[in-house]
Amino acid sequence: MNFFEHQDRARRQTVYLIFLFAIAIIGTILALYAVFAIAVAMELETSIWQPELLVLISLIVIGTVTIGSAIKLWQLRAGGKIVAFSMGGRLVNSDTQDLLERRLLNVVEEMAIASGVSVPPVYLMDYEPGINAFAAGFTINDAVIGVTRGSLEQLSREQLQGVIAHEFSHIIHGDMRLNLYLIGVVQGILLIHLCGRELLRLISNGPRSKRKKQGLIVIAALALFIVGYIGFICGRLIKSAIGRQREFLADASAVQYTRNPWGISGALRQIGGLKAGSNIKAPKAEEASHLFFGEAVKSLDFHVSLNRLLATHPPLQERIKRLENLPDGALSPGEITSANPDIESLETNVAAGFQPAATVRTAPGSIVTKIGSTHPAYLNYARSLLAQLPEVLQTAVRKASGAEVILYGLLLNFQDTSVRDRQISHLKQTESPQHLDRLWQVVPDLRSLDPHYRLPLVDLAIPPLREISPERYSHIDRQIEILIQADGKLSLSEYSLQVVFNHRLAPYFNNDLIPKIRYTTFKEIGNDCAIILSGLAEMSDRPADAFNVGIARIADVTDCPIPRKLIPTNIISIRRSLKKLVQTSPKIKQTIVDACAYTVLCDRQVRVTEAELLRTIIILLDCPIPPFLEDIASE
């Protein structure tokens, strides 16, 4: 199953969630109606069938659940950081000097570069001694990762990497958005239980003389309390039905990403041997329990088989057996006490020295399958990139002020002194002397920077810039635009930097930037596809051949009319067309990416400018693109 199929599966599971939600609501309505109908019939000696009562209860339940879900989803509109704060998370600063925190950030950065997503902010749950982690967000651009203090202190680097790889699987495969919707849905159902509990509290605190006269009200409160608790159980069942199989898939993906099953299985064994296990003590842990790497809350006091049915995660021993390929009966819960001894030797080998893996070669037909995947060679590339960045850039990119001047430095025109003088003159008028000093410190290294590292460096600059104010973000955005316009034109390299900066960072300052799917066929976007392919083809030695190869990939899967000739393009038309293509369905995006890949690789070589534009297009389509293009790009 490739990335696009995972996205489609996530959309189908959203429909499945709505179906389960509807069943839970109908069940709640019928249960409440049965209680009230019987009580009214006994009190008034009337028939149990009361259609008016059924309608009234239906309206009350649907209204209560809808309001509860809507309020919760409105609270979650800012994305994963809201969940992190509710779990007691503290944002780990990009320039932290704590060794354990620095190791965590390094692991997250490596995985982000290797998988081709924006480096997510990391939140540390300082007061959680258990081993656990979660990923939350609506898109790959507003995702966050939360990690417990116990994970930092109890896990080796390889085990921590296995856990982080598991969470990146949820980010890449579209699980997070469904998980946030699930929080809202369950909260709506739970609101009925909370209303009943509050009503009982008010009655119990009221005058005793009035309690006898409140018979129906007491029955109503008890009914809401009990039936609402049944709704809570239904919520657990929904989370279990949707989440358990995805945990197995995320475990398998983590092994695929790292090629090291002992890392993640070792982390699971550590959970089994730790007194705190994977428990989360935060008061709101229950509502977010399905987001976590391990079972976040203790089992309910039910029979073992029912607890298993309601669990949001598969049993530890079952996950370990699958990862370590153990036979049935080879592992019992009591035997989960320690990590595989090979873990420490593996970590020693990594620490001893990085050896790049063999180059991963890319053919046009394999681009789609590589989207959303990773490979040990990509992890090695990420480690190599981070290690080979000049120390000045490594230090600067960890602070917002340094990240800002790196972006400015990447846009300075060193080929035309008159343009560069205008750019510097503008910066002197609008930036502080301290900012300019930082800029001069990074400029020498930026001038000699490998062109392949430009966009990864922009991605590394995003985390500290998420901590700036909206006003500062607007200021940087304006500065980038002015620096680009200094020569009166917009190059592909400048366009790529500007687009990646805005696309990665904008969701943190505007909660309404989640793309809506508006196009599910090529009927309204055929011309836009031709414009994008024309822009890519124009960089080839054989533009007409490159365009024909790419457009044929689209024509093969649709009956909609598609332009079959090169279209004159510019950055403005490419930008306008990409805004429409962002709003296409996953299957349409798959075809677009495939067509772009065939266009770029028509002549079996990829220039740096072609690789940057192709990577930019794929990033704008919200597809995680690992660094496989760097293996085949050439000047």
XYZ file of C-alpha atoms in Angstrom:
635
model
C 0.000 0.000 0.000
C 1.605 3.301 -1.083
C 1.186 6.756 0.460
C -1.795 7.716 -1.682
C -3.618 4.466 -0.935
C -3.038 5.100 2.774
C -4.588 8.548 2.348
C -7.626 7.048 0.640
C -7.896 4.456 3.403
C -7.848 7.246 5.988
C -10.700 8.990 4.148
C -12.712 5.765 4.062
C -12.111 5.270 7.771
C -13.551 8.729 8.361
C -16.769 7.493 6.736
C -16.543 4.363 8.905
C -16.152 6.605 11.969
C -19.310 8.511 11.008
C -21.151 5.176 10.655
C -20.032 4.013 14.124
C -20.868 7.448 15.511
C -24.391 7.180 14.119
C -24.850 3.712 15.639
C -23.701 4.990 19.033
C -26.135 7.913 18.867
C -29.032 5.680 17.815
C -28.225 3.255 20.621
C -28.107 6.109 23.135
C -31.444 7.472 21.927
C -33.156 4.066 22.155
C -31.701 3.359 25.607
C -32.817 6.719 26.999
C -36.219 6.393 25.372
C -36.732 2.948 26.938
C -35.959 4.303 30.423
C -38.127 7.396 30.089
C -40.995 5.605 28.343
C -41.197 2.965 31.062
C -40.994 5.604 33.816
C -43.707 7.749 32.210
C -45.927 4.719 31.558
C -45.666 3.610 35.195
C -46.245 7.141 36.513
C -49.144 8.069 34.251
C -50.392 4.566 33.424
C -50.124 5.167 29.682
C -48.740 3.211 26.727
C -44.994 2.654 26.470
C -45.061 3.820 22.850
C -44.716 7.618 22.982
C -43.643 8.986 19.552
C -43.514 12.577 20.843
C -41.179 11.476 23.628
C -38.982 9.640 21.104
C -38.715 12.763 18.957
C -37.928 14.928 21.991
C -35.219 12.574 23.268
C -33.768 12.268 19.771
C -33.490 16.038 19.439
C -31.943 16.393 22.894
C -29.384 13.613 22.335
C -28.425 14.722 18.821
C -28.215 18.347 19.946
C -26.110 17.506 23.009
C -23.723 15.245 21.136
C -23.404 17.673 18.229
C -22.701 20.609 20.520
C -20.188 18.599 22.554
C -18.350 17.392 19.447
C -18.424 20.821 17.795
C -16.974 22.530 20.866
C -14.198 19.962 21.170
C -13.305 20.129 17.489
C -13.299 23.934 17.681
C -10.836 23.667 20.580
C -8.676 21.351 18.474
C -8.713 23.603 15.410
C -5.140 24.761 16.140
C -3.917 21.199 15.602
C -1.583 18.942 17.511
C -0.104 21.560 19.839
C -3.454 21.789 21.660
C -3.290 18.061 22.396
C 0.327 18.420 23.539
C -0.568 21.202 25.970
C -3.528 19.207 27.324
C -1.143 16.320 28.064
C 1.139 18.628 30.059
C 3.663 18.901 27.248
C 6.444 21.487 27.167
C 7.872 22.615 23.842
C 11.491 21.523 23.530
C 13.501 24.497 22.305
C 15.500 23.927 19.141
C 18.665 25.199 20.848
C 18.314 23.109 24.010
C 21.581 22.166 25.700
C 20.105 19.201 27.583
C 21.795 16.065 26.210
C 18.690 13.855 26.325
C 16.547 16.538 24.697
C 19.232 17.159 22.074
C 19.300 13.442 21.255
C 15.504 13.445 20.902
C 15.547 16.429 18.540
C 18.320 14.855 16.474
C 16.294 11.656 16.057
C 13.207 13.645 15.028
C 15.207 15.778 12.563
C 16.786 12.699 10.997
C 13.429 11.002 10.553
C 11.826 14.168 9.134
C 14.557 14.659 6.525
C 14.583 10.953 5.650
C 10.804 10.810 5.190
C 10.459 14.209 3.542
C 8.124 15.972 5.966
C 8.460 19.215 7.844
C 10.392 18.818 11.084
C 7.586 18.676 13.674
C 7.792 20.532 16.988
C 8.533 18.201 19.901
C 6.794 18.417 23.261
C 8.195 16.774 26.371
C 5.847 15.519 29.096
C 8.182 16.174 32.009
C 6.073 14.577 34.718
C 5.306 11.299 32.962
C 7.667 8.510 34.105
C 6.120 5.954 31.739
C 7.406 5.201 28.250
C 5.069 6.641 25.648
C 4.771 9.061 22.739
C 2.163 10.401 20.351
C 1.764 12.289 17.075
C -1.104 14.727 16.591
C -2.199 17.192 13.918
C -4.456 17.668 10.915
C -1.755 17.601 8.216
C 1.931 16.783 7.880
C 2.608 20.528 8.154
C 0.973 21.116 11.552
C 1.903 17.803 13.177
C 3.571 17.655 16.574
C 5.267 14.824 18.440
C 4.923 14.361 22.189
C 7.324 12.221 24.215
C 7.320 11.323 27.911
C 10.257 11.935 30.222
C 10.369 8.196 30.832
C 11.056 7.587 27.145
C 14.087 9.869 27.237
C 15.493 8.332 30.400
C 14.711 4.644 29.832
C 15.266 4.095 26.092
C 18.468 3.774 24.119
C 18.871 5.856 20.974
C 17.850 2.946 18.742
C 14.762 2.239 20.833
C 13.832 5.918 20.820
C 14.288 5.983 17.059
C 11.913 3.016 16.731
C 9.254 4.844 18.750
C 9.691 8.061 16.731
C 9.554 6.089 13.461
C 6.252 4.576 14.640
C 4.853 8.068 15.235
C 6.101 9.297 11.858
C 4.124 6.479 10.276
C 0.956 7.985 11.775
C 1.987 11.421 10.460
C 2.692 10.180 6.938
C -0.266 7.836 6.528
C -2.976 10.314 7.481
C -3.946 8.720 10.802
C -3.621 11.932 12.820
C -6.556 13.828 11.340
C -8.895 10.913 11.965
C -7.549 10.658 15.517
C -8.394 14.304 16.245
C -11.894 13.891 14.823
C -12.240 10.819 17.003
C -11.492 12.916 20.104
C -14.332 15.250 19.158
C -16.777 12.423 18.429
C -16.133 10.594 21.699
C -16.326 13.848 23.668
C -19.794 14.489 22.212
C -21.019 11.067 23.327
C -19.389 11.454 26.738
C -21.143 14.797 27.274
C -24.413 12.959 27.990
C -22.728 11.093 30.855
C -21.265 14.352 32.164
C -24.692 16.048 32.039
C -26.210 13.198 34.054
C -23.394 13.372 36.608
C -23.798 17.118 37.019
C -27.559 16.803 37.380
C -27.147 14.155 40.100
C -24.698 16.418 41.910
C -27.151 19.320 41.868
C -29.953 17.097 43.174
C -27.812 15.638 45.957
C -26.760 19.135 47.060
C -30.350 20.429 47.027
C -32.834 20.475 49.952
C -33.959 17.011 51.095
C -37.586 18.144 51.266
C -37.695 18.544 47.496
C -36.041 15.243 46.557
C -39.217 13.185 46.913
C -40.929 15.504 44.446
C -38.121 15.064 41.950
C -38.724 11.399 41.128
C -38.727 11.768 37.341
C -35.800 14.188 37.466
C -33.752 11.726 39.496
C -34.638 8.937 37.056
C -33.662 11.229 34.186
C -30.335 12.068 35.820
C -29.570 8.399 36.503
C -30.556 7.485 32.958
C -28.263 10.138 31.512
C -25.444 9.064 33.826
C -25.747 5.338 33.079
C -26.579 5.530 29.383
C -23.889 8.179 28.962
C -21.385 5.781 30.517
C -22.521 3.195 27.995
C -21.777 5.869 25.417
C -18.309 6.153 26.917
C -17.888 2.399 26.428
C -19.082 2.842 22.831
C -16.427 5.498 22.413
C -13.777 3.077 23.619
C -15.102 0.465 21.189
C -14.900 2.969 18.321
C -11.311 3.861 19.230
C -10.444 0.188 19.514
C -12.094 -0.720 16.208
C -10.221 1.989 14.324
C -6.904 2.058 16.154
C -5.676 -1.466 16.876
C -4.889 -2.530 13.310
C -3.252 0.814 12.609
C -0.838 0.203 15.486
C 0.327 -3.022 13.846
C 0.775 -1.134 10.560
C 2.720 1.644 12.293
C 4.975 -0.935 13.976
C 5.664 -2.538 10.599
C 6.329 0.872 9.036
C 8.804 1.715 11.804
C 10.756 -1.424 10.956
C 10.605 -0.512 7.266
C 11.910 2.991 8.020
C 14.795 1.892 10.245
C 15.415 -1.717 9.083
C 15.808 -2.468 12.780
C 12.961 -4.435 14.416
C 14.947 -4.611 17.673
C 14.648 -0.862 18.191
C 10.876 -0.719 18.471
C 10.493 -4.188 20.001
C 13.121 -3.221 22.586
C 11.048 -0.159 23.483
C 7.966 -2.358 23.914
C 9.960 -4.727 26.129
C 11.112 -1.797 28.233
C 7.468 -0.808 28.721
C 6.701 -4.337 29.915
C 9.551 -4.250 32.423
C 8.875 -0.746 33.780
C 6.608 -0.241 36.790
C 5.008 2.836 35.224
C 4.692 0.978 31.910
C 3.183 3.273 29.282
C 0.614 4.877 31.605
C -0.097 8.579 31.230
C -1.128 10.458 34.384
C -2.480 13.603 32.678
C -6.182 14.175 33.528
C -7.152 14.209 29.831
C -5.217 11.064 28.931
C -8.425 9.081 28.352
C -9.689 11.295 25.537
C -6.354 11.080 23.695
C -5.496 7.465 24.611
C -5.765 6.259 20.999
C -3.029 8.690 19.894
C -0.267 7.125 21.974
C 2.434 4.598 21.142
C 1.387 2.331 24.025
C -1.728 1.867 26.149
C -1.996 5.234 27.890
C -4.669 4.443 30.507
C -5.212 1.430 32.731
C -7.734 -1.201 31.700
C -11.261 -0.828 32.988
C -12.435 -3.186 35.728
C -14.049 -5.653 33.361
C -13.440 -9.241 32.410
C -10.083 -9.842 30.677
C -11.699 -10.570 27.316
C -13.822 -7.407 27.506
C -10.804 -5.327 28.510
C -8.995 -6.690 25.462
C -11.965 -5.737 23.280
C -11.984 -2.184 24.681
C -8.213 -1.678 24.557
C -7.016 0.998 22.137
C -3.802 -0.952 21.459
C -2.923 -4.603 20.839
C -1.287 -6.448 23.774
C 2.445 -5.842 24.187
C 3.361 -9.482 23.764
C 1.439 -9.702 20.500
C 3.227 -6.656 19.076
C 6.618 -7.971 20.185
C 5.968 -11.424 18.713
C 5.146 -9.906 15.346
C 8.191 -7.650 15.373
C 10.604 -10.371 16.463
C 8.876 -13.078 14.428
C 8.386 -15.273 17.489
C 6.170 -18.399 17.402
C 2.844 -18.517 19.256
C 3.259 -19.188 22.953
C 6.883 -18.024 22.923
C 6.172 -14.947 25.012
C 3.892 -14.423 27.973
C 3.131 -11.071 29.650
C 5.403 -11.922 32.565
C 8.371 -12.436 30.241
C 8.336 -8.907 28.885
C 11.049 -7.528 31.111
C 13.976 -6.231 29.093
C 15.162 -5.135 25.708
C 17.013 -7.392 23.308
C 20.724 -7.306 24.234
C 21.618 -6.570 20.607
C 20.236 -3.047 21.061
C 23.223 -1.693 22.923
C 25.720 -3.131 20.449
C 23.704 -1.634 17.618
C 23.842 1.756 19.313
C 27.590 1.404 19.798
C 28.021 0.653 16.106
C 26.068 3.760 15.148
C 28.032 5.907 17.555
C 31.318 4.472 16.287
C 30.905 6.032 12.893
C 28.422 6.636 10.131
C 28.840 4.578 6.974
C 26.621 5.729 4.085
C 24.539 3.006 2.491
C 24.621 2.252 -1.193
C 22.954 4.845 -3.417
C 19.268 4.289 -4.058
C 18.662 4.707 -7.772
C 15.330 6.000 -9.004
C 13.255 5.172 -12.081
C 10.194 7.246 -13.090
C 7.767 4.444 -12.285
C 9.088 4.106 -8.742
C 8.622 7.739 -7.691
C 5.026 7.190 -6.553
C 5.985 4.181 -4.461
C 8.794 6.150 -2.806
C 6.477 8.969 -1.701
C 5.731 8.516 1.997
C 8.326 5.768 2.403
C 11.857 5.771 3.633
C 14.935 3.599 3.534
C 18.057 3.167 5.684
C 19.959 5.013 2.965
C 17.694 8.030 3.487
C 18.290 7.932 7.243
C 22.007 7.779 6.513
C 21.628 10.734 4.156
C 19.836 12.687 6.894
C 22.540 11.907 9.446
C 25.220 12.816 6.935
C 23.517 16.102 6.073
C 23.183 17.092 9.719
C 26.790 16.093 10.417
C 28.237 17.841 7.360
C 26.453 21.166 7.792
C 29.029 23.774 8.792
C 29.063 24.372 12.547
C 28.069 28.008 12.058
C 24.886 26.969 10.221
C 24.153 24.186 12.718
C 24.274 26.685 15.560
C 22.341 29.402 13.729
C 19.493 27.186 12.512
C 18.559 26.210 16.081
C 17.465 29.754 16.988
C 14.702 31.835 15.424
C 17.027 34.787 14.796
C 19.594 32.517 13.142
C 16.994 30.677 11.065
C 15.676 34.023 9.854
C 19.032 35.280 8.598
C 19.724 31.918 6.928
C 16.599 32.439 4.824
C 17.757 35.957 3.936
C 21.241 34.710 3.109
C 19.920 32.024 0.773
C 18.181 34.768 -1.229
C 21.154 37.113 -1.613
C 22.234 37.387 -5.248
C 25.975 36.736 -5.443
C 26.045 36.721 -9.247
C 24.883 40.331 -9.676
C 26.528 42.840 -7.347
C 24.043 45.622 -8.137
C 21.109 43.416 -7.103
C 22.936 42.263 -3.984
C 23.704 45.881 -3.049
C 19.989 46.750 -3.279
C 19.116 43.739 -1.115
C 21.710 44.631 1.527
C 20.663 48.280 1.500
C 17.078 47.255 2.221
C 18.151 44.934 5.054
C 20.226 47.707 6.633
C 17.143 49.943 6.704
C 14.747 47.323 8.100
C 16.808 45.021 10.346
C 18.775 45.604 13.529
C 22.592 45.709 13.511
C 22.602 42.477 15.528
C 20.581 40.769 12.805
C 22.982 41.980 10.141
C 25.941 40.716 12.163
C 24.343 37.266 12.286
C 23.771 37.434 8.534
C 27.456 38.183 7.792
C 28.427 35.219 9.999
C 26.431 32.710 7.927
C 26.935 34.163 4.441
C 30.352 32.550 3.737
C 29.020 29.060 4.502
C 25.816 29.687 2.548
C 27.813 30.703 -0.527
C 29.683 27.401 -0.504
C 26.664 25.276 0.483
C 25.895 22.208 -1.622
C 22.766 23.158 -3.670
C 21.128 19.884 -2.611
C 21.093 21.131 0.977
C 19.095 24.311 0.306
C 15.575 22.968 0.858
C 16.546 20.628 3.734
C 18.157 23.657 5.400
C 14.894 25.595 4.981
C 13.059 22.672 6.624
C 15.510 22.728 9.538
C 14.848 26.474 9.923
C 11.102 25.964 10.368
C 10.970 24.615 13.994
C 12.516 27.675 15.716
C 10.464 30.012 13.506
C 7.253 28.433 14.821
C 8.009 30.125 18.125
C 7.953 33.682 16.723
C 4.962 36.021 16.888
C 2.469 36.333 14.007
C 3.740 39.860 13.462
C 7.315 38.643 13.081
C 6.177 35.915 10.709
C 4.471 38.549 8.526
C 7.636 40.656 8.649
C 9.842 37.762 7.480
C 7.343 36.930 4.739
C 7.497 40.532 3.470
C 11.286 40.580 3.656
C 11.529 37.396 1.583
C 9.224 38.889 -1.042
C 11.259 42.118 -1.223
C 14.593 40.266 -1.477
C 13.185 38.147 -4.307
C 11.856 41.189 -6.206
C 15.175 43.043 -6.004
C 16.119 41.893 -9.519
C 12.596 42.221 -10.921
C 12.102 38.498 -11.482
C 11.419 35.288 -9.608
C 13.746 32.367 -10.227
C 12.740 28.754 -9.702
C 15.166 28.495 -6.794
C 13.685 31.582 -5.128
C 10.168 30.323 -5.770
C 10.976 26.951 -4.188
C 12.380 28.565 -1.048
C 9.440 30.939 -0.684
C 6.849 28.220 -1.242
C 8.409 25.749 1.190
C 8.763 28.484 3.835
C 5.124 29.518 3.567
C 3.660 26.053 3.148
C 5.524 24.637 6.135
C 5.028 27.605 8.462
C 1.673 29.165 7.577
C -0.467 26.469 9.313
C 0.986 27.551 12.669
C -0.298 31.111 12.209
C -3.545 30.409 10.363
C -5.808 27.605 11.569
C -7.960 27.689 8.419
C -5.299 26.442 6.004
C -6.302 22.753 5.968
C -6.809 22.075 2.235
C -10.285 20.998 1.159
C -10.717 18.337 -1.530
C -12.633 19.987 -4.390
C -11.449 18.091 -7.452
C -11.807 14.332 -7.834
C -11.529 14.190 -11.660
C -9.325 15.868 -14.263
C -12.266 17.694 -15.842
C -11.533 21.054 -14.157
C -7.767 20.715 -13.668
C -6.557 19.271 -16.995
C -5.166 22.598 -18.158
C -3.457 23.174 -14.800
C -1.756 19.783 -15.048
C -0.514 20.694 -18.531
C 0.894 23.987 -17.202
C 2.844 22.245 -14.438
C 4.208 19.606 -16.821
C 5.116 22.313 -19.328
C 7.074 24.186 -16.656
C 9.005 21.032 -15.799
C 9.524 20.083 -19.456
C 10.979 23.491 -20.309
C 14.010 22.679 -18.135
C 14.726 19.528 -20.150
C 17.024 19.242 -23.154
C 14.027 17.869 -25.065
C 10.997 19.848 -23.826
C 8.452 18.435 -26.300
C 9.441 14.826 -25.616
C 9.450 15.361 -21.843
C 5.996 16.969 -21.938
C 4.538 14.217 -24.134
C 5.842 11.491 -21.835
C 4.345 13.210 -18.780
C 0.964 14.146 -20.265
C 0.542 10.607 -21.578
C 0.603 9.338 -17.987
C -2.455 11.468 -17.232
C -4.231 10.728 -20.512
C -3.933 7.002 -19.790
C -6.120 7.241 -16.674
C -8.830 9.719 -17.710
C -11.309 10.404 -20.492
C -11.351 14.123 -19.699
C -9.850 16.384 -22.386
C -6.200 17.166 -21.616
C -4.038 19.666 -23.583
C -1.534 17.681 -25.650
C 0.894 20.506 -26.513
C 3.409 22.508 -24.528
C 1.891 25.605 -22.919
C 3.988 28.781 -22.406
C 4.423 29.152 -18.663
C 5.874 31.435 -16.056
C 6.116 31.369 -12.273
C 2.760 33.156 -11.938
C 0.871 30.583 -13.997
C 2.642 27.703 -12.234
C 1.756 29.181 -8.848
C -1.893 29.659 -9.856
C -2.215 26.102 -11.148
C -0.577 24.597 -8.088
C -3.147 26.329 -5.852
C -5.833 24.291 -7.619
C -3.918 21.016 -7.661
C -3.452 21.208 -3.879
C -7.217 20.698 -3.595
C -7.321 17.379 -5.464
C -8.054 13.927 -4.045
C -5.187 11.544 -3.130
C -5.688 9.426 -6.252
C -5.510 12.502 -8.493
C -2.364 13.643 -6.695
C -0.840 10.218 -7.300
C -1.327 10.590 -11.047
C 0.026 14.158 -11.006
C 3.169 13.124 -9.120
C 3.639 10.182 -11.480
C 3.304 12.437 -14.538
C 5.754 14.986 -13.092
C 8.275 12.234 -12.384
C 8.112 10.910 -15.944
C 8.498 14.445 -17.293
C 11.584 15.199 -15.204
C 13.207 11.791 -15.746
C 12.486 11.604 -19.477
C 16.173 12.140 -20.279
C 17.298 9.962 -17.332
C 19.042 12.843 -15.602
C 17.889 15.409 -13.071
C 19.456 18.818 -12.663
C 19.396 20.501 -9.281
C 16.826 23.058 -10.469
C 14.570 20.263 -11.758
C 14.914 18.345 -8.501
C 14.071 21.466 -6.482
C 10.970 22.261 -8.545
C 9.750 18.658 -8.488
C 10.325 18.497 -4.740
C 8.478 21.808 -4.299
C 5.487 20.593 -6.311
C 5.296 17.391 -4.283
C 5.600 19.323 -0.990
C 2.771 21.651 -2.050
C 0.608 18.607 -2.743
C 1.197 17.647 0.911
C 3.106 14.527 -0.035
C 6.165 13.503 2.021
C 9.080 13.199 -0.394
C 12.209 11.428 0.888
C 15.595 12.568 -0.451
C 15.854 10.072 -3.319
C 16.189 12.855 -5.918
C 19.517 13.866 -4.380
C 20.977 10.564 -5.570
C 20.316 11.302 -9.230
C 20.433 15.094 -9.453
C 23.447 16.634 -11.107
C 24.539 20.140 -11.969
